[in-house]
Each structure stands twice: as C-alpha cells, then as structure tokens.
Amino acid sequence: MLHTKSMFNLKMVIGKILGLILLMEMIVHGFRFEVVDGFRFDVVNGFRFGVVDGLSMEYYLLRCPLAELIVKIKVIKALQADPTLAASLVRLHFHDCFIEGCDGSVLLNSTKQNKAERDSPANLSLRGFELIDEIKEELEKQCPGIVSCADILAMAARDAVCKAGGPLYDIPKGRMDGTRSKIEDTINLPAPTFNASQLINLFGQHGFSAQEMVALSGAHTLGVARCSSFKNRLVGGLDANLNADFAKTLFTTCSASDTAEQPFDETRNTFDNLYYRALQCKSGVLDSDQTLYASAETKGIVDSYASNKVMFFSDFKRAMVKMSMLNVKQGSQGEVRQDCYKIN
C-alpha cells in the first residue's frame, strides 16, 4: 500500500513539473490558436489547449494533473464489473445538464427544507451516484477542493461512451458545482411520450438543432427503458408506428411488472448505431424514440445515422461537447463541493 501511494504521489509531482515546463514554453515562445469543429484551441509547440466559453481543455493540468486519469481508471474498472453503468452515466450527465445546466445539481440529496431533482419520478431510476462519489473521494485525497462534481460527471460520461465502443472525444473543464436543486425543475426534462415536434422545440430552447437532437437521442444505443415509460403504446389498439412482432416482445416484457426493462436495441451495452436501425424497423421502445422516424423532419437524419456509423459518431461527440457546456457555473456562480451529494 505504501509503495502504491508513493508511486502515485511521485506521478503527481512529475505531472506538476511537466505542467510548469509547458507553462514556461508558453511564456518563452508564445502561442497561436486554431479553430477545429467550431471550437477554439490554443497551440503551444504542437500541444493543443482548448478554451471554450471560459472553460479549458487542460483546466486541471496544473491544478490536479492526474484528475482525468483517476476518473478514467475508476470508470473503466466500474464498467468492467457492470457494463450497464455506461448508459447510466450518460443518462445522469444528460439529466444534470438539462436542468439548471451542467452543474452537478442532479447529484444533490434532498433535505428537510428542500426536495431535490434526484427524488423526481423522472430521476428515480438514475444510477451511478455511488461511482461519482467514489471518484470524488479519491480526487479529494489527491487534490482537495479542486475538481468539481460537475466536471467529474461530464468526464465520467465521456469515458463511459468510449469504453462502451463509442467515439473518443474531449471536453472543456472548469465547471463549478451549483447550489440549487429543485424537484419542480425536472418538469423541463423530455418525456418518453414526446413527439418529434415537442423534442425539437425543447432541445431548441437549449440551442440544439433538430440534427443535434437526433444525434443525442442516439445515446439510447445504450441501456434500457422501464415498462412504465412505454406501456401506453400497448393499449387502445396497435400503434401504427410499432412493429407487430416487436409489440409482442414489449407485451411480454410488461407482463412481469412496470419496472421490467426492455433494451433500446440488441446491443444494450455497446455504443453503435443499431438504435437507428431499430427505428427503421419500427422497433423503437419509447414514443420519443420511434417518433424520430415517423416525422418527416427527422426521418432522413435517422436514415443517415443508420447507414453511416462514422457520421453518427462524429455528430454525437460534437453534440455531447456542446451539451456539456450548457449554462455552466463559473467563479462565484458556484462552488467545488467537498461531497457531491450536499452543498458546502
């Protein structure tokens, strides 16, 4: 144990030294900038730094050099033990960002004085809280008061996507943790019964195009839905947008209980484009899934992603980076929580 701890501390010292060397390079040689995929990057001797809306790709380089490595190792280890956590981490990040921005508000526990987002019916099936707390605990040992829970959640979702076979991408860091978490705010989450027009409108309020909305919906290539979120499709006659054979599968699933789970596609733990192919076959699980193929405005996008995984991966990672920057808190707007489940 002592040997492992000493090695870890040595690596942290080395990381800080490298960071200081890089800082000297910036001072001595200056830097230029490039714009890639709509984002600005500062370049120092070939080393690319991203600066986006006040956040930075290398925010922790000097502050906590091993922060990203710690997150990545913890996520990989967790997914090796339970591959279903990949979907959970991505969903947790989405539910955080769409309410009050990406500020870790979804992680906060309710108190006697306040009912938090976490206890909303829309969030009761969320998972991954324990992993985020575990990562935070390790980071507090190495770099007390430095790495925010909002950043941990964003990095964990990114690493989960990659580990599940999805695109590799980076995100800017430097988010602060919010201090507000209200159960009533979760009314702004998209409902599983939404049609394409409602989805386009809701995502549009956050600055996303219809194409970006369809790309983000592709996160449903991972995970499952509970029967309570789609059983409405099985009453009142056959849904015209539901494959008859797949309807039988859903009936069988729901015969167990409202909490019974149905995978969104055939490879629930693998990030691929089979979700879109399922929509082409009228085998989308939720109304809000199948509507993407039923609507003329989004059908062509689904077809493109179903036939071109590279295009989907490229659009998905850009949309995820954009989502990770929704209404982020900086400076005095937030704090770095000591524990992710309560404000300081």
Short mmCIF file of C-alpha atoms in Angstrom, two decimals, residues 23-267:
data_model
loop_
_atom_site.label_atom_id
_atom_site.label_comp_id
_atom_site.label_asym_id
_atom_site.label_seq_id
_atom_site.Cartn_x
_atom_site.Cartn_y
_atom_site.Cartn_z
CA LEU A 23 3.88 26.99 -18.84
CA MET A 24 7.46 28.16 -19.42
CA GLU A 25 7.12 27.20 -23.09
CA MET A 26 4.05 29.42 -23.32
CA ILE A 27 5.86 32.35 -21.71
CA VAL A 28 9.03 32.00 -23.80
CA HIS A 29 7.59 31.06 -27.19
CA GLY A 30 4.08 32.44 -27.03
CA PHE A 31 1.18 30.59 -28.64
CA ARG A 32 -1.16 30.66 -31.62
CA PHE A 33 -4.70 29.39 -31.96
CA GLU A 34 -6.66 27.14 -34.28
CA VAL A 35 -10.39 26.61 -34.71
CA VAL A 36 -11.45 22.97 -35.05
CA ASP A 37 -15.07 21.79 -35.26
CA GLY A 38 -16.22 25.23 -34.21
CA PHE A 39 -14.11 25.28 -31.04
CA ARG A 40 -11.02 27.41 -30.40
CA PHE A 41 -7.75 25.73 -29.42
CA ASP A 42 -4.56 27.46 -28.27
CA VAL A 43 -1.46 25.71 -29.62
CA VAL A 44 1.94 25.74 -27.92
CA ASN A 45 4.72 23.86 -29.75
CA GLY A 46 2.15 21.47 -31.17
CA PHE A 47 0.33 20.97 -27.84
CA ARG A 48 -3.34 21.91 -28.21
CA PHE A 49 -5.27 23.67 -25.47
CA GLY A 50 -8.98 24.26 -25.86
CA VAL A 51 -10.57 27.41 -24.50
CA VAL A 52 -14.35 27.34 -24.79
CA ASP A 53 -16.66 29.85 -23.10
CA GLY A 54 -14.21 30.33 -20.25
CA LEU A 55 -13.64 26.60 -19.78
CA SER A 56 -10.38 24.91 -20.75
CA MET A 57 -9.45 21.53 -22.19
CA GLU A 58 -6.42 21.49 -19.86
CA TYR A 59 -8.05 23.09 -16.82
CA TYR A 60 -6.59 20.53 -14.42
CA LEU A 61 -3.11 20.28 -15.97
CA LEU A 62 -1.55 22.41 -13.24
CA ARG A 63 -4.34 22.24 -10.65
CA CYS A 64 -4.67 18.45 -10.44
CA PRO A 65 -2.53 16.73 -13.12
CA LEU A 66 -3.90 13.22 -12.59
CA ALA A 67 -7.57 14.17 -12.31
CA GLU A 68 -8.62 12.84 -15.71
CA LEU A 69 -6.57 9.66 -15.29
CA ILE A 70 -8.21 8.96 -11.93
CA VAL A 71 -11.69 9.42 -13.43
CA LYS A 72 -10.87 7.22 -16.43
CA ILE A 73 -9.42 4.38 -14.33
CA LYS A 74 -12.39 4.40 -11.94
CA VAL A 75 -14.90 4.40 -14.81
CA ILE A 76 -13.16 1.60 -16.70
CA LYS A 77 -12.95 -0.53 -13.57
CA ALA A 78 -16.64 0.06 -12.80
CA LEU A 79 -17.74 -0.79 -16.35
CA GLN A 80 -15.68 -3.96 -16.34
CA ALA A 81 -17.65 -5.06 -13.28
CA ASP A 82 -21.00 -3.76 -14.57
CA PRO A 83 -21.21 -2.78 -18.28
CA THR A 84 -24.75 -1.42 -17.80
CA LEU A 85 -23.28 1.57 -15.95
CA ALA A 86 -22.21 3.13 -19.26
CA ALA A 87 -25.81 4.01 -20.09
CA SER A 88 -26.40 5.15 -16.52
CA LEU A 89 -23.51 7.63 -16.55
CA VAL A 90 -24.53 9.16 -19.88
CA ARG A 91 -28.13 9.50 -18.70
CA LEU A 92 -27.03 11.01 -15.38
CA HIS A 93 -24.99 13.63 -17.25
CA PHE A 94 -27.92 14.45 -19.57
CA HIS A 95 -30.38 14.81 -16.69
CA ASP A 96 -27.91 17.10 -14.97
CA CYS A 97 -27.29 19.39 -17.93
CA PHE A 98 -30.92 19.83 -18.99
CA ILE A 99 -31.87 21.17 -15.54
CA GLU A 100 -30.05 24.31 -14.37
CA GLY A 101 -27.12 23.46 -16.68
CA CYS A 102 -24.17 21.12 -16.15
CA ASP A 103 -23.60 21.92 -12.50
CA GLY A 104 -23.96 18.61 -10.67
CA SER A 105 -27.38 19.59 -9.29
CA VAL A 106 -28.77 16.12 -10.03
CA LEU A 107 -26.28 14.67 -7.53
CA LEU A 108 -27.59 16.60 -4.53
CA ASN A 109 -29.66 14.83 -1.88
CA SER A 110 -32.95 16.21 -0.65
CA THR A 111 -33.03 17.87 2.77
CA LYS A 112 -35.80 18.57 5.28
CA GLN A 113 -36.16 22.01 3.72
CA ASN A 114 -35.81 21.06 0.06
CA LYS A 115 -36.93 18.28 -2.27
CA ALA A 116 -34.11 17.83 -4.81
CA GLU A 117 -34.09 16.82 -8.50
CA ARG A 118 -32.82 13.40 -7.53
CA ASP A 119 -36.20 12.49 -5.97
CA SER A 120 -38.28 13.42 -9.00
CA PRO A 121 -40.21 10.49 -10.54
CA ALA A 122 -38.25 11.17 -13.74
CA ASN A 123 -34.98 10.58 -11.88
CA LEU A 124 -35.80 7.69 -9.56
CA SER A 125 -34.29 5.15 -11.96
CA LEU A 126 -30.99 7.06 -12.31
CA ARG A 127 -27.87 5.12 -11.34
CA GLY A 128 -24.17 5.82 -10.97
CA PHE A 129 -24.26 8.09 -7.92
CA GLU A 130 -22.05 5.77 -5.89
CA LEU A 131 -19.37 5.74 -8.60
CA ILE A 132 -19.33 9.55 -8.81
CA ASP A 133 -18.97 9.70 -5.00
CA GLU A 134 -16.14 7.16 -5.14
CA ILE A 135 -14.28 9.19 -7.77
CA LYS A 136 -14.81 12.39 -5.80
CA GLU A 137 -13.44 10.80 -2.63
CA GLU A 138 -10.24 9.76 -4.42
CA LEU A 139 -9.81 13.19 -6.03
CA GLU A 140 -10.28 14.92 -2.68
CA LYS A 141 -7.41 12.85 -1.30
CA GLN A 142 -5.13 13.89 -4.15
CA CYS A 143 -6.31 17.46 -4.82
CA PRO A 144 -8.61 18.74 -2.06
CA GLY A 145 -11.20 21.27 -3.16
CA ILE A 146 -10.07 21.37 -6.79
CA VAL A 147 -12.17 19.07 -9.02
CA SER A 148 -15.89 19.80 -9.20
CA CYS A 149 -18.59 17.17 -9.17
CA ALA A 150 -19.99 18.68 -12.38
CA ASP A 151 -16.67 18.06 -14.14
CA ILE A 152 -16.43 14.54 -12.71
CA LEU A 153 -19.87 13.72 -14.10
CA ALA A 154 -19.05 15.15 -17.53
CA MET A 155 -15.72 13.29 -17.71
CA ALA A 156 -17.27 10.04 -16.47
CA ALA A 157 -19.97 10.16 -19.18
CA ARG A 158 -17.31 10.84 -21.82
CA ASP A 159 -15.16 7.92 -20.65
CA ALA A 160 -18.20 5.61 -20.41
CA VAL A 161 -19.10 6.30 -24.06
CA CYS A 162 -15.55 5.48 -25.17
CA LYS A 163 -15.30 2.34 -23.02
CA ALA A 164 -18.61 1.10 -24.50
CA GLY A 165 -17.20 1.36 -28.01
CA GLY A 166 -18.29 4.89 -28.86
CA PRO A 167 -16.28 7.88 -30.11
CA LEU A 168 -13.27 9.24 -28.27
CA TYR A 169 -13.64 12.94 -27.55
CA ASP A 170 -12.50 15.56 -25.08
CA ILE A 171 -14.50 18.17 -23.20
CA PRO A 172 -13.52 21.52 -21.70
CA LYS A 173 -13.29 21.54 -17.91
CA GLY A 174 -13.69 24.15 -15.20
CA ARG A 175 -17.41 23.86 -14.32
CA MET A 176 -18.40 24.86 -10.81
CA ASP A 177 -20.99 22.98 -8.77
CA GLY A 178 -24.40 24.58 -8.40
CA THR A 179 -26.19 25.12 -5.09
CA ARG A 180 -29.79 24.81 -6.35
CA SER A 181 -31.62 21.54 -6.91
CA LYS A 182 -35.44 21.66 -7.03
CA ILE A 183 -37.71 18.73 -7.83
CA GLU A 184 -40.11 21.02 -9.69
CA ASP A 185 -37.40 21.93 -12.22
CA THR A 186 -37.41 18.39 -13.63
CA ILE A 187 -40.61 19.23 -15.49
CA ASN A 188 -38.19 20.52 -18.14
CA LEU A 189 -36.89 17.02 -18.93
CA PRO A 190 -38.18 15.46 -22.18
CA ALA A 191 -40.99 12.99 -21.53
CA PRO A 192 -40.93 9.50 -23.10
CA THR A 193 -44.25 10.34 -24.78
CA PHE A 194 -42.94 13.43 -26.62
CA ASN A 195 -43.35 13.60 -30.39
CA ALA A 196 -40.69 14.95 -32.75
CA SER A 197 -42.09 18.49 -32.74
CA GLN A 198 -42.03 18.64 -28.95
CA LEU A 199 -38.48 17.28 -28.86
CA ILE A 200 -37.28 19.75 -31.48
CA ASN A 201 -38.88 22.59 -29.52
CA LEU A 202 -37.44 21.52 -26.16
CA PHE A 203 -33.92 20.91 -27.47
CA GLY A 204 -34.17 24.12 -29.46
CA GLN A 205 -34.69 26.03 -26.21
CA HIS A 206 -31.22 24.82 -25.22
CA GLY A 207 -29.69 25.84 -28.55
CA PHE A 208 -29.72 22.45 -30.30
CA SER A 209 -30.75 21.87 -33.90
CA ALA A 210 -33.04 19.01 -34.93
CA GLN A 211 -30.00 17.09 -36.16
CA GLU A 212 -28.18 17.54 -32.86
CA MET A 213 -31.29 16.35 -31.03
CA VAL A 214 -31.41 13.17 -33.13
CA ALA A 215 -27.68 12.63 -32.57
CA LEU A 216 -28.05 12.97 -28.79
CA SER A 217 -31.04 10.61 -28.88
CA GLY A 218 -28.55 8.05 -30.17
CA ALA A 219 -27.35 7.70 -26.58
CA HIS A 220 -30.25 5.23 -26.41
CA THR A 221 -27.98 2.81 -28.22
CA LEU A 222 -27.02 2.08 -24.60
CA GLY A 223 -29.31 0.92 -21.84
CA VAL A 224 -32.92 0.02 -21.23
CA ALA A 225 -36.34 1.55 -20.61
CA ARG A 226 -38.74 0.50 -17.89
CA CYS A 227 -42.18 -0.74 -18.88
CA SER A 228 -43.85 2.17 -17.10
CA SER A 229 -42.35 4.52 -19.71
CA PHE A 230 -43.73 2.74 -22.79
CA LYS A 231 -46.73 0.62 -21.74
CA ASN A 232 -49.03 3.37 -23.06
CA ARG A 233 -48.11 2.13 -26.55
CA LEU A 234 -49.65 -1.26 -25.82
CA VAL A 235 -53.21 -0.18 -25.02
CA GLY A 236 -56.07 1.05 -27.19
CA GLY A 237 -55.18 -0.94 -30.29
CA LEU A 238 -51.92 -1.47 -32.15
CA ASP A 239 -49.70 1.57 -32.55
CA ALA A 240 -49.28 2.21 -36.28
CA ASN A 241 -45.63 3.08 -35.68
CA LEU A 242 -44.93 -0.13 -33.77
CA ASN A 243 -43.81 -3.36 -35.43
CA ALA A 244 -46.34 -6.10 -34.60
CA ASP A 245 -43.71 -8.67 -33.64
CA PHE A 246 -41.86 -6.13 -31.52
CA ALA A 247 -45.15 -5.21 -29.85
CA LYS A 248 -45.38 -8.84 -28.69
CA THR A 249 -41.91 -8.52 -27.20
CA LEU A 250 -42.96 -5.41 -25.31
CA PHE A 251 -46.14 -7.12 -24.11
CA THR A 252 -44.05 -9.99 -22.77
CA THR A 253 -41.71 -7.57 -21.00
CA CYS A 254 -44.54 -5.66 -19.36
CA SER A 255 -46.31 -8.82 -18.24
CA ALA A 256 -43.72 -9.04 -15.47
CA SER A 257 -44.12 -5.60 -13.87
CA ASP A 258 -43.95 -1.85 -14.50
CA THR A 259 -40.28 -1.95 -13.52
CA ALA A 260 -39.42 -4.66 -16.08
CA GLU A 261 -36.76 -3.49 -18.50
CA GLN A 262 -36.55 -3.55 -22.30
CA PRO A 263 -33.23 -2.84 -24.08
CA PHE A 264 -33.35 0.01 -26.61
CA ASP A 265 -31.59 -2.17 -29.18
CA GLU A 266 -29.98 -5.59 -29.48
CA THR A 267 -26.62 -4.46 -28.07
#
